[in-house]
mmCIF file of C-alpha atoms in Angstrom:
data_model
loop_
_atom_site.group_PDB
_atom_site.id
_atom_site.type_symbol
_atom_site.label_atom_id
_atom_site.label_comp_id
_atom_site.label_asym_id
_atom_site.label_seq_id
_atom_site.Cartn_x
_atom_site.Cartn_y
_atom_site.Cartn_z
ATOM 1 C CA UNK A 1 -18.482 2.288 10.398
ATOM 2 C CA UNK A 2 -19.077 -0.359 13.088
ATOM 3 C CA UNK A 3 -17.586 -3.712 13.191
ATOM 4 C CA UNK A 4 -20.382 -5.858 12.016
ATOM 5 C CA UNK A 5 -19.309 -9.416 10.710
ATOM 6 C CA UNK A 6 -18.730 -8.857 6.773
ATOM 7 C CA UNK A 7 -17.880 -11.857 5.317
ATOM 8 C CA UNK A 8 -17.558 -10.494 1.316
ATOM 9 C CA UNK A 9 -15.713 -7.243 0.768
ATOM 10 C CA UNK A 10 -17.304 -4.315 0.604
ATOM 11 C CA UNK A 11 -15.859 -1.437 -1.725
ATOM 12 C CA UNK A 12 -15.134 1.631 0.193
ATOM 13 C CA UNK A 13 -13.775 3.382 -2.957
ATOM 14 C CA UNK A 14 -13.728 2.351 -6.833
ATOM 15 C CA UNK A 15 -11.938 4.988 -9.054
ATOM 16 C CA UNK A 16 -10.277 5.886 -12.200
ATOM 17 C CA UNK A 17 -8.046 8.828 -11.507
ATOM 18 C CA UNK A 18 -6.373 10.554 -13.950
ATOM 19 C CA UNK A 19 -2.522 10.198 -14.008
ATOM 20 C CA UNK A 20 -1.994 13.546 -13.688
ATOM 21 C CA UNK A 21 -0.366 14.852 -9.900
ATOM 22 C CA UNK A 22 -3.383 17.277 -8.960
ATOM 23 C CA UNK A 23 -5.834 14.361 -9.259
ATOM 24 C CA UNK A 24 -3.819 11.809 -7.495
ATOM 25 C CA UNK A 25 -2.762 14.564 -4.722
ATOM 26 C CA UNK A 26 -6.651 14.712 -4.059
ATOM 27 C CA UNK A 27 -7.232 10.702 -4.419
ATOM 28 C CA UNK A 28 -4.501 10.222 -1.799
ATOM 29 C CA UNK A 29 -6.287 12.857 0.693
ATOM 30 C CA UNK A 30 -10.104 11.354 -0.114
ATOM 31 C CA UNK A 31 -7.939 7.316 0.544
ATOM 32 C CA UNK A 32 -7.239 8.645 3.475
ATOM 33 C CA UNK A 33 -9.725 10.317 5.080
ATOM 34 C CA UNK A 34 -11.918 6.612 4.598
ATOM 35 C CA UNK A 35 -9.219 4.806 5.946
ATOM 36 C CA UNK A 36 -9.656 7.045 9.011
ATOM 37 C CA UNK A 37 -13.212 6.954 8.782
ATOM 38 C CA UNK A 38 -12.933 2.949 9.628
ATOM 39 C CA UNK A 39 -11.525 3.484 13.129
ATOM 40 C CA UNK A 40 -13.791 6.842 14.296
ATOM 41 C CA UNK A 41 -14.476 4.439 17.350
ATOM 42 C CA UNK A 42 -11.291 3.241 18.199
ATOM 43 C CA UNK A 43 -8.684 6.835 19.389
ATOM 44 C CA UNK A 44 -6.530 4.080 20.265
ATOM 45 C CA UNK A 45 -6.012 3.177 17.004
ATOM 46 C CA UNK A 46 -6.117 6.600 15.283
ATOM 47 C CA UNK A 47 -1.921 6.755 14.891
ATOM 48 C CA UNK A 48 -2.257 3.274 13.209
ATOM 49 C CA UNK A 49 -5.287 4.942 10.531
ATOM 50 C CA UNK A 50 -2.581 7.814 10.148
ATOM 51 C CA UNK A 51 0.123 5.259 8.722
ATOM 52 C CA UNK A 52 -2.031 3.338 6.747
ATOM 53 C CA UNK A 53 -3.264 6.601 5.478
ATOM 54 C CA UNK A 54 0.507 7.207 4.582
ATOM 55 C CA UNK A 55 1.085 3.642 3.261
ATOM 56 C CA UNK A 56 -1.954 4.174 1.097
ATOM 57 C CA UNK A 57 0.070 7.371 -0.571
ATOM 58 C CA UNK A 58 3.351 5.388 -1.209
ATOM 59 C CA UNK A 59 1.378 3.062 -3.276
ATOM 60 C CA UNK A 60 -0.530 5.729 -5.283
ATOM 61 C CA UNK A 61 2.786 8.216 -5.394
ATOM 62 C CA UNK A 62 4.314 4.645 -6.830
ATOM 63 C CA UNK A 63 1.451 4.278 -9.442
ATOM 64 C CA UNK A 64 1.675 7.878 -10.655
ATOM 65 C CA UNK A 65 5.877 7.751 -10.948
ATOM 66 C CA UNK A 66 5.802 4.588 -12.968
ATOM 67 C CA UNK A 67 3.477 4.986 -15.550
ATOM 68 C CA UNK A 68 3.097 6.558 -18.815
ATOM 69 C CA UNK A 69 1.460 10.168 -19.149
ATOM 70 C CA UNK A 70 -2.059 10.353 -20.398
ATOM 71 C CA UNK A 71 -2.726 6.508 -18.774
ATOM 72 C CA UNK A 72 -4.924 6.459 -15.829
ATOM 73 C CA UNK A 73 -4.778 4.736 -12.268
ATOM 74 C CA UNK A 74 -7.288 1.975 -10.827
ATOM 75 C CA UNK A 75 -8.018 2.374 -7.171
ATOM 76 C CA UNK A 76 -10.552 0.234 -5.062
ATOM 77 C CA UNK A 77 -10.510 0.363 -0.983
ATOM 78 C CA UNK A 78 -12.195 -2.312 0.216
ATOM 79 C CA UNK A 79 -13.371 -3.904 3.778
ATOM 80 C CA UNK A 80 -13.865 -6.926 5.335
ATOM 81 C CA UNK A 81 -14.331 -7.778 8.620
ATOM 82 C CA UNK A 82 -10.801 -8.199 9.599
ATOM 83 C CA UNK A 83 -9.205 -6.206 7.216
ATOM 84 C CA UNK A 84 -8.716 -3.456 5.068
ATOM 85 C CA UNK A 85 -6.929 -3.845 1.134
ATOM 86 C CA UNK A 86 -6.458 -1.113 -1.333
ATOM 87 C CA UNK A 87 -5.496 -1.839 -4.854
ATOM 88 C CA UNK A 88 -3.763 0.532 -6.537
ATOM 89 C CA UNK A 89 -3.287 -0.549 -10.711
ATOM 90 C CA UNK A 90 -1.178 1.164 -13.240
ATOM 91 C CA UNK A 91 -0.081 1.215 -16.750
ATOM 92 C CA UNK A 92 3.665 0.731 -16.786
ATOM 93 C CA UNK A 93 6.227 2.263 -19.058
ATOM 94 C CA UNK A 94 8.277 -0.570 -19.100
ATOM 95 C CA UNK A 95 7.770 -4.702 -20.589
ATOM 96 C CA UNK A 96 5.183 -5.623 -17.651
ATOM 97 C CA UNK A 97 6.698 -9.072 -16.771
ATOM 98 C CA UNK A 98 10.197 -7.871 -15.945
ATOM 99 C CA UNK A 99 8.689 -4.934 -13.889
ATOM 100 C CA UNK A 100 6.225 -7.283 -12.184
ATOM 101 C CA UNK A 101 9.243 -9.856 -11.250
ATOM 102 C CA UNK A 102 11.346 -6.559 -10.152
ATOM 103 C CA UNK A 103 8.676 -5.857 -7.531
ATOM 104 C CA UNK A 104 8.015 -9.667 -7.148
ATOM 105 C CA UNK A 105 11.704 -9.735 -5.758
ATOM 106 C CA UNK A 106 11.477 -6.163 -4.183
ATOM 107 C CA UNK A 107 8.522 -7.609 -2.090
ATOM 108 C CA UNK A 108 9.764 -11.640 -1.239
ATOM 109 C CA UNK A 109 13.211 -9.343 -0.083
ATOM 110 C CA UNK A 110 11.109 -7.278 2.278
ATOM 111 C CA UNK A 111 8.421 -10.016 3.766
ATOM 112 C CA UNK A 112 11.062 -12.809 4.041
ATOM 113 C CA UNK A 113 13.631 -11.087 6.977
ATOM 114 C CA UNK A 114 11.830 -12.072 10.018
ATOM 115 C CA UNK A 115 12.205 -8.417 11.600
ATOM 116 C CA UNK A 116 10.631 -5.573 9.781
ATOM 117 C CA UNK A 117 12.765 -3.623 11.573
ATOM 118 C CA UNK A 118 15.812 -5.388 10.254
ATOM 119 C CA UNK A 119 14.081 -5.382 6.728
ATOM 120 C CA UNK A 120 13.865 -1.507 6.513
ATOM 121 C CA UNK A 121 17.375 -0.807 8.023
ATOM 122 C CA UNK A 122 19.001 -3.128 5.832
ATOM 123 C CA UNK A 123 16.866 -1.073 2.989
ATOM 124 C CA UNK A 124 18.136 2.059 4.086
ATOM 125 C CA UNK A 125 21.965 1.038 4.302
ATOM 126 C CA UNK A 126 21.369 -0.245 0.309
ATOM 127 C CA UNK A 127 20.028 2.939 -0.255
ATOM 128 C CA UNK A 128 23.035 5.038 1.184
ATOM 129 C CA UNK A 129 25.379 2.715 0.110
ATOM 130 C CA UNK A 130 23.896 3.105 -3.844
ATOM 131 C CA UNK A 131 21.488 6.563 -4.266
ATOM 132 C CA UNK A 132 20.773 5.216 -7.279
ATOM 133 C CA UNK A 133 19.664 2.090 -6.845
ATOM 134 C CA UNK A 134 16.004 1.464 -6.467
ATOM 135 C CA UNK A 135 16.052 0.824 -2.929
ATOM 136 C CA UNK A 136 12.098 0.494 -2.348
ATOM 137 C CA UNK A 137 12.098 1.750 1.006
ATOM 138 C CA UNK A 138 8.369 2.562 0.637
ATOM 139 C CA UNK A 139 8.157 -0.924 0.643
ATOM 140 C CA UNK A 140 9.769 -1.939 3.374
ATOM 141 C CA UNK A 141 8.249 1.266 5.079
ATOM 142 C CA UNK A 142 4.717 -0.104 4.763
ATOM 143 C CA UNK A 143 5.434 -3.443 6.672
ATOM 144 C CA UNK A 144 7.187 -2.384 9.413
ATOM 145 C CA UNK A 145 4.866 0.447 10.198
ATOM 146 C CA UNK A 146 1.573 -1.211 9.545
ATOM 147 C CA UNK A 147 1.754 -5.164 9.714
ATOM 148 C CA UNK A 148 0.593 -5.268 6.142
ATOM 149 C CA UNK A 149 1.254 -7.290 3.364
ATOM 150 C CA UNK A 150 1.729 -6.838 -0.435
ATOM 151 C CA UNK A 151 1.533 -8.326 -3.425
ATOM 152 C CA UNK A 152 1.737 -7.572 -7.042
ATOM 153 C CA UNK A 153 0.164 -9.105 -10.182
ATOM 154 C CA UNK A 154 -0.678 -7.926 -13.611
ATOM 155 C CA UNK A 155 -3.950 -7.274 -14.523
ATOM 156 C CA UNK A 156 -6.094 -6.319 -17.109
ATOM 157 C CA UNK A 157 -4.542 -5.294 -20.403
ATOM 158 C CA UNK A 158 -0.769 -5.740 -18.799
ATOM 159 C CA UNK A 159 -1.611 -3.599 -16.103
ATOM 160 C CA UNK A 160 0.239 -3.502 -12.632
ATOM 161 C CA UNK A 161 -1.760 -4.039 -9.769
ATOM 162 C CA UNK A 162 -0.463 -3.823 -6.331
ATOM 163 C CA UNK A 163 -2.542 -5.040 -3.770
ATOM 164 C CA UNK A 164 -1.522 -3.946 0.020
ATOM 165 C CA UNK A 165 -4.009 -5.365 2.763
ATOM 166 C CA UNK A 166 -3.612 -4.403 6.193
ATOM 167 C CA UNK A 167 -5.419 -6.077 9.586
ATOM 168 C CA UNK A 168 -8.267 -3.544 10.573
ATOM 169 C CA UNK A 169 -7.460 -4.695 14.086
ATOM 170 C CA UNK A 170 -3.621 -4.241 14.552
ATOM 171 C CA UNK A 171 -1.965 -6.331 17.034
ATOM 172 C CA UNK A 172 -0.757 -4.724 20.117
ATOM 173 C CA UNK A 173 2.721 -4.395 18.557
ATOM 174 C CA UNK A 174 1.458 -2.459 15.330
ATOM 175 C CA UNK A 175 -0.078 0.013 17.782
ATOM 176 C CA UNK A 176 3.216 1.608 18.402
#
């Protein structure tokens, strides 16, 4: 794809997929191969595509541990021209506005320390101090490797939708 000027998104990917690990497995390779597909002419950027390729499977590996069998997952990539957002939407096993404030909080924890760095260590020392605690390192994964932000809402019919939308042109720092 080149970098014309796009002012409305335009939908890489729209998908119902099947809650079921085999079809995920293969929507997380196909997510990922047109996230790559959207820097073909920038090699510079290619290890930044690989981690957004990887951020884009946390949030579908999320989807498909947190909801109930036999419910499906919504999944639209989309592009603009400074950015690229999936949406990942599940059904959840659990009352949706306690779940949605859960990751609410998960998410304002991670985005509000200044350092990402910082945010994801401090995640990882909650997560060894307390295996069972639900740590969300994914989360805190995602912005400190990619420069992206999240944000959840409920959707349709009670549904979770996460939204993660990363800058198509990292910063210099990102590129790391």
């Amino acid at each position: 794809m080149n970098s014309t000027n796009m002012s409305r998104p335009v939908t890489l990917l729209r998908a119902l997929v099947a809650n079921d690990s085999a079809f995920v497995l293969a929507t997380r390779r196909y997510v990922g191969e047109l996230i790559l597909s959207c820097y073909q002419d920038r090699p510079d950027a290619l290890p930044y595509a690989e981690r957004l390729a990887t951020a884009s499977a946390e949030l579908l590996e999320n989807a498909l541990k947190f909801s109930p069998p036999g419910s499906d997952l919504v999944v639209r990539l989309s592009r603009t021209s400074s950015d690229l957002q999936l949406q990942v939407g599940n059904a959840l096993r659990e009352e949706a506005h306690s779940v949605l404030e859960s990751i609410r909080r998960e998410i304002g924890t991670v985005w509000a320390e200044r350092d990402a760095r910082e945010a994801f260590r401090k995640k990882v020392m909650a997560s060894l101090a307390d295996p069972k605690a639900k740590a969300m390192l994914g989360y805190a994964k995602i912005r400190m490797e990619t420069g992206g932000h999240l944000r959840a809402r409920l959707g349709a019919g009670g549904r979770l939708d996460v939204t993660l939308t990363f800058p198509l042109f990292p910063s210099s720092q990102t590129l790391r």
